[in-house]
Amino acid sequence: MSKIEKLIQELCPDGVEYVTLGSIGTQFSGLRGKSKKDFQEGNAKFATYTDIFNYFKFAKATGLVQINSGENQTELQKGDILFTASSENADEVAMTSVVTADLSEPTYMNSFCFGIRPNDSEQFSPDFLAHFLRSSRMRQELSRCANGVTRYNVSKPRLMKIKIPVPPLEVQQEIVRVLDLFTSLEAELEAELEAELEAELEAELEAELEARRLQYEHYRNQIIEELKADSEMVPFSKLGRWMGGKTPSKKEPKYWIDGEIPWVSPKDMGSQEITSSLDLLNQVVLEENVLKKVPENSLLFVVRSSILAKRLPVAITRTITTINQDLRALVPSQELNAEYLFHATNAVSSDILRRAMKSGGSVNSIEVPKLMKIQIPIPSREKQDEIALRLNSFTRYISDISSGLPAEIEARRQQYEYYRDKLVTFKEKTA
């Protein structure tokens, strides 16, 4: 039996009390009444949106703002719970950062965030709250507080009703001790990796990767260009069945609890193959026809995201998935090889961005009707299979090179997340 289990058995064998977020403290807002000029030459530090989004334990404030004598602004202090108030993605609303140490100088918070200042410093360990509020269950609860269509804002009344456990302080402190071991090991590994990459290994690896990428892209583009001379040119609209997606209502927990079906959004499209996703949906979304399932070996296209300013993410599904409204899925016709279509699409991706990118708007997007008109060469099925096999060998080699070094860090991170979610789950004490 672990020390944590012994403490729970001794101090709270029947469970722990649950309280609402709104009941543990007082809400406060970020900077008020500031003009653009106040941020040009500041005399005080403030926590930017990124400072809060990126660090579950508040590390440091990177922003500068002019604060005049007598201004009624809220200074951050140890124990404060900071929340981001909005995001382009519903599942990134209300990201938390907790001030776990005394601040050495007056520090403020940006106006796009808000905070809760606990009333009782003995009720929670700030470090415990930092770990707990980023746990998987809490992130699901917090993301359900998102309101919006293209830009999501947090519903504070809904957020304040979320219930959280109040384990004894001794239990909280032991959980912090264990979880901090994981994060410190991860930090050490990242530091070691960074040191290596800054040395000769980085230069050699990056040079090798870049050479292989350029070689693959040149070879791929040459093959696809040569095919245009003697192959049928087919528009994307005729390559198969196209599907859209959406975000199931966050007000319906049944769609999100115990999820096992991947729900792919732009943040999952960093890989060429989709086997899972950060967010999972319950089978009920298919049973109630809320979303249509995207079959295995379909192509996914990002059609709305800031990443489109740099590149067009395309991926192949290796399992049944669903998608959100920022993607489109192509279910290829039976006579087409999905992997060939993947490589051919990447070969014309710059052309797609040039011809189909929507002008104006706050977020980059592809005009789908224009995408549908763009053509790619479609040779015989035998030729498609041959080309896919050749090009796949290049992409696998590139993947092998780039994935080796960060593997241990990723393993540590997954280990930490597993134990964090397990350790911060408590039985609720019944009256």
CSV table of C-alpha atoms in Angstrom, one decimal, residues 117-335:
chain,number,residue,atom,x,y,z
A,117,ARG,CA,-8.5,34.0,-5.1
A,118,PRO,CA,-9.1,31.3,-2.5
A,119,ASN,CA,-10.6,32.5,0.8
A,120,ASP,CA,-8.9,29.9,2.9
A,121,SER,CA,-5.2,29.3,2.3
A,122,GLU,CA,-5.4,26.1,4.4
A,123,GLN,CA,-8.1,24.5,2.3
A,124,PHE,CA,-6.0,23.8,-0.8
A,125,SER,CA,-2.3,23.4,-1.6
A,126,PRO,CA,-1.7,25.7,-4.6
A,127,ASP,CA,0.5,23.0,-6.1
A,128,PHE,CA,-2.2,20.4,-5.7
A,129,LEU,CA,-4.7,22.7,-7.5
A,130,ALA,CA,-2.1,23.2,-10.3
A,131,HIS,CA,-1.9,19.5,-11.0
A,132,PHE,CA,-5.6,18.8,-10.4
A,133,LEU,CA,-7.0,21.5,-12.7
A,134,ARG,CA,-5.1,20.2,-15.7
A,135,SER,CA,-6.2,16.6,-15.1
A,136,SER,CA,-8.2,15.0,-18.0
A,137,ARG,CA,-11.5,15.0,-16.1
A,138,MET,CA,-11.2,18.7,-15.1
A,139,ARG,CA,-10.2,19.6,-18.7
A,140,GLN,CA,-13.4,17.9,-19.9
A,141,GLU,CA,-15.5,19.8,-17.3
A,142,LEU,CA,-13.9,23.1,-18.1
A,143,SER,CA,-14.2,22.7,-21.9
A,144,ARG,CA,-17.9,22.2,-21.5
A,145,CYS,CA,-18.1,25.8,-20.3
A,146,ALA,CA,-17.3,27.1,-23.8
A,147,ASN,CA,-19.8,29.2,-25.6
A,148,GLY,CA,-19.4,30.3,-29.2
A,149,VAL,CA,-19.2,29.3,-32.9
A,150,THR,CA,-16.0,30.7,-34.4
A,151,ARG,CA,-14.4,32.0,-31.2
A,152,TYR,CA,-15.2,30.4,-27.9
A,153,ASN,CA,-15.6,32.2,-24.6
A,154,VAL,CA,-15.9,30.7,-21.2
A,155,SER,CA,-19.3,30.8,-19.3
A,156,LYS,CA,-18.2,31.9,-15.9
A,157,PRO,CA,-21.5,31.0,-14.2
A,158,ARG,CA,-21.2,27.5,-15.5
A,159,LEU,CA,-17.5,27.3,-14.6
A,160,MET,CA,-18.3,28.4,-11.0
A,161,LYS,CA,-20.7,25.5,-10.6
A,162,ILE,CA,-18.0,22.8,-11.3
A,163,LYS,CA,-17.4,20.7,-8.2
A,164,ILE,CA,-13.9,19.8,-7.1
A,165,PRO,CA,-12.7,17.5,-4.3
A,166,VAL,CA,-11.2,18.8,-1.0
A,167,PRO,CA,-8.9,16.0,0.2
A,168,PRO,CA,-7.0,16.5,3.5
A,169,LEU,CA,-3.9,18.8,3.1
A,170,GLU,CA,-1.6,15.9,4.0
A,171,VAL,CA,-3.0,13.9,1.1
A,172,GLN,CA,-2.7,16.9,-1.2
A,173,GLN,CA,0.9,17.4,-0.2
A,174,GLU,CA,1.9,13.8,-0.8
A,175,ILE,CA,0.2,13.8,-4.2
A,176,VAL,CA,2.2,17.0,-5.1
A,177,ARG,CA,5.4,15.3,-4.0
A,178,VAL,CA,4.8,12.3,-6.3
A,179,LEU,CA,3.6,14.3,-9.3
A,180,ASP,CA,6.4,16.8,-9.0
A,181,LEU,CA,8.9,14.0,-9.3
A,182,PHE,CA,7.5,13.2,-12.7
A,183,THR,CA,7.5,16.7,-13.9
A,184,SER,CA,11.1,17.3,-12.6
A,185,LEU,CA,12.3,14.2,-14.5
A,186,GLU,CA,10.6,15.4,-17.6
A,187,ALA,CA,12.2,18.8,-17.2
A,188,GLU,CA,15.6,17.1,-16.8
A,189,LEU,CA,15.1,15.0,-19.9
A,190,GLU,CA,14.0,18.1,-21.9
A,191,ALA,CA,17.1,20.0,-20.7
A,192,GLU,CA,19.3,17.1,-21.7
A,193,LEU,CA,17.7,16.8,-25.1
A,194,GLU,CA,17.9,20.6,-25.6
A,195,ALA,CA,21.6,20.5,-24.8
A,196,GLU,CA,22.2,17.7,-27.2
A,197,LEU,CA,20.3,19.3,-30.0
A,198,GLU,CA,22.2,22.6,-29.5
A,199,ALA,CA,25.4,20.7,-30.1
A,200,GLU,CA,26.6,18.8,-33.1
A,201,LEU,CA,23.8,16.2,-33.0
A,202,GLU,CA,21.2,18.8,-33.7
A,203,ALA,CA,23.0,20.1,-36.8
A,204,GLU,CA,23.5,16.6,-38.1
A,205,LEU,CA,20.0,15.4,-37.5
A,206,GLU,CA,18.3,18.6,-38.8
A,207,ALA,CA,20.5,18.5,-41.9
A,208,GLU,CA,19.7,14.8,-42.5
A,209,LEU,CA,16.0,15.4,-42.0
A,210,GLU,CA,15.9,18.5,-44.2
A,211,ALA,CA,17.8,16.6,-47.0
A,212,ARG,CA,15.4,13.7,-46.8
A,213,ARG,CA,12.4,16.0,-46.8
A,214,LEU,CA,13.6,17.9,-49.8
A,215,GLN,CA,14.5,14.6,-51.6
A,216,TYR,CA,11.1,13.2,-50.9
A,217,GLU,CA,9.3,16.4,-52.0
A,218,HIS,CA,11.3,16.7,-55.2
A,219,TYR,CA,10.8,13.0,-56.1
A,220,ARG,CA,7.1,13.1,-55.2
A,221,ASN,CA,6.5,16.4,-57.2
A,222,GLN,CA,8.4,15.0,-60.2
A,223,ILE,CA,6.4,11.8,-60.3
A,224,ILE,CA,3.1,13.7,-60.0
A,225,GLU,CA,4.1,16.2,-62.6
A,226,GLU,CA,5.1,13.5,-65.1
A,227,LEU,CA,1.8,11.8,-64.6
A,228,LYS,CA,-0.1,14.8,-65.9
A,229,ALA,CA,1.1,14.1,-69.4
A,230,ASP,CA,-0.6,10.7,-69.8
A,231,SER,CA,-3.1,10.4,-67.0
A,232,GLU,CA,-6.7,11.5,-66.6
A,233,MET,CA,-6.9,14.8,-64.6
A,234,VAL,CA,-9.7,14.5,-62.1
A,235,PRO,CA,-11.1,17.3,-59.8
A,236,PHE,CA,-11.1,16.7,-56.1
A,237,SER,CA,-14.9,16.7,-56.2
A,238,LYS,CA,-14.9,13.5,-58.3
A,239,LEU,CA,-12.4,11.5,-56.1
A,240,GLY,CA,-15.0,10.1,-53.8
A,241,ARG,CA,-17.5,11.1,-51.1
A,242,TRP,CA,-16.8,14.3,-49.1
A,243,MET,CA,-17.9,14.7,-45.5
A,244,GLY,CA,-18.0,17.6,-43.1
A,245,GLY,CA,-18.1,17.6,-39.3
A,246,LYS,CA,-19.1,19.6,-36.3
A,247,THR,CA,-18.8,19.9,-32.5
A,248,PRO,CA,-21.4,18.0,-30.5
A,249,SER,CA,-23.1,20.0,-27.8
A,250,LYS,CA,-20.9,20.4,-24.7
A,251,LYS,CA,-24.2,20.7,-22.8
A,252,GLU,CA,-24.7,17.0,-23.4
A,253,PRO,CA,-22.3,15.0,-21.2
A,254,LYS,CA,-23.5,11.8,-22.8
A,255,TYR,CA,-21.6,12.7,-26.0
A,256,TRP,CA,-18.3,13.2,-24.2
A,257,ILE,CA,-18.2,10.9,-21.2
A,258,ASP,CA,-16.4,7.5,-21.6
A,259,GLY,CA,-15.4,8.5,-25.2
A,260,GLU,CA,-13.7,6.0,-27.5
A,261,ILE,CA,-14.3,7.3,-31.0
A,262,PRO,CA,-11.7,9.8,-32.2
A,263,TRP,CA,-13.0,13.3,-32.8
A,264,VAL,CA,-10.3,14.9,-35.0
A,265,SER,CA,-9.6,18.7,-35.0
A,266,PRO,CA,-6.7,20.7,-36.5
A,267,LYS,CA,-4.6,20.2,-33.4
A,268,ASP,CA,-4.5,16.4,-34.2
A,269,MET,CA,-3.3,16.9,-37.7
A,270,GLY,CA,0.4,17.1,-37.0
A,271,SER,CA,0.8,13.5,-38.1
A,272,GLN,CA,0.4,12.0,-41.5
A,273,GLU,CA,-1.7,9.1,-40.1
A,274,ILE,CA,-4.6,9.4,-37.6
A,275,THR,CA,-5.0,6.5,-35.2
A,276,SER,CA,-6.6,8.5,-32.3
A,277,SER,CA,-7.2,12.1,-31.2
A,278,LEU,CA,-6.9,14.2,-28.1
A,279,ASP,CA,-10.7,14.3,-27.8
A,280,LEU,CA,-12.8,11.2,-27.8
A,281,LEU,CA,-16.6,10.9,-28.3
A,282,ASN,CA,-19.1,8.4,-26.9
A,283,GLN,CA,-20.7,5.9,-29.4
A,284,VAL,CA,-24.0,7.7,-28.8
A,285,VAL,CA,-23.0,10.5,-31.3
A,286,LEU,CA,-23.2,7.9,-34.0
A,287,GLU,CA,-26.3,6.2,-32.7
A,288,GLU,CA,-28.2,9.5,-32.6
A,289,ASN,CA,-26.8,10.5,-35.9
A,290,VAL,CA,-25.2,13.6,-34.4
A,291,LEU,CA,-22.1,12.9,-36.5
A,292,LYS,CA,-21.3,10.6,-39.4
A,293,LYS,CA,-18.4,8.2,-39.0
A,294,VAL,CA,-15.4,8.7,-41.3
A,295,PRO,CA,-14.2,5.3,-42.5
A,296,GLU,CA,-10.7,4.0,-42.2
A,297,ASN,CA,-8.3,5.0,-45.1
A,298,SER,CA,-10.0,8.3,-45.7
A,299,LEU,CA,-8.2,11.6,-46.2
A,300,LEU,CA,-8.6,14.5,-43.8
A,301,PHE,CA,-8.1,18.1,-44.9
A,302,VAL,CA,-7.8,21.1,-42.6
A,303,VAL,CA,-9.9,23.8,-44.1
A,304,ARG,CA,-10.0,26.3,-41.3
A,305,SER,CA,-7.0,27.1,-39.0
A,306,SER,CA,-4.2,29.6,-38.6
A,307,ILE,CA,-1.8,26.8,-39.7
A,308,LEU,CA,-3.0,27.3,-43.3
A,309,ALA,CA,-0.9,30.4,-43.4
A,310,LYS,CA,2.1,28.0,-43.5
A,311,ARG,CA,1.0,24.7,-44.9
A,312,LEU,CA,-2.0,22.5,-45.7
A,313,PRO,CA,-2.3,19.6,-43.2
A,314,VAL,CA,-3.5,16.4,-44.8
A,315,ALA,CA,-3.7,13.0,-43.1
A,316,ILE,CA,-5.0,9.4,-43.6
A,317,THR,CA,-7.3,7.8,-41.1
A,318,ARG,CA,-6.2,4.4,-39.8
A,319,THR,CA,-9.3,3.9,-37.8
A,320,ILE,CA,-12.9,5.0,-37.8
A,321,THR,CA,-13.1,8.6,-36.8
A,322,THR,CA,-15.3,11.7,-36.6
A,323,ILE,CA,-14.2,15.2,-37.4
A,324,ASN,CA,-15.0,18.8,-36.3
A,325,GLN,CA,-16.2,21.7,-38.4
A,326,ASP,CA,-12.7,22.8,-39.3
A,327,LEU,CA,-11.9,19.7,-41.4
A,328,ARG,CA,-13.3,18.0,-44.4
A,329,ALA,CA,-13.0,14.2,-45.1
A,330,LEU,CA,-12.6,12.5,-48.5
A,331,VAL,CA,-13.7,8.9,-48.6
A,332,PRO,CA,-12.0,7.7,-51.8
A,333,SER,CA,-13.8,5.8,-54.5
A,334,GLN,CA,-13.0,2.1,-54.4
A,335,GLU,CA,-10.8,2.2,-57.5
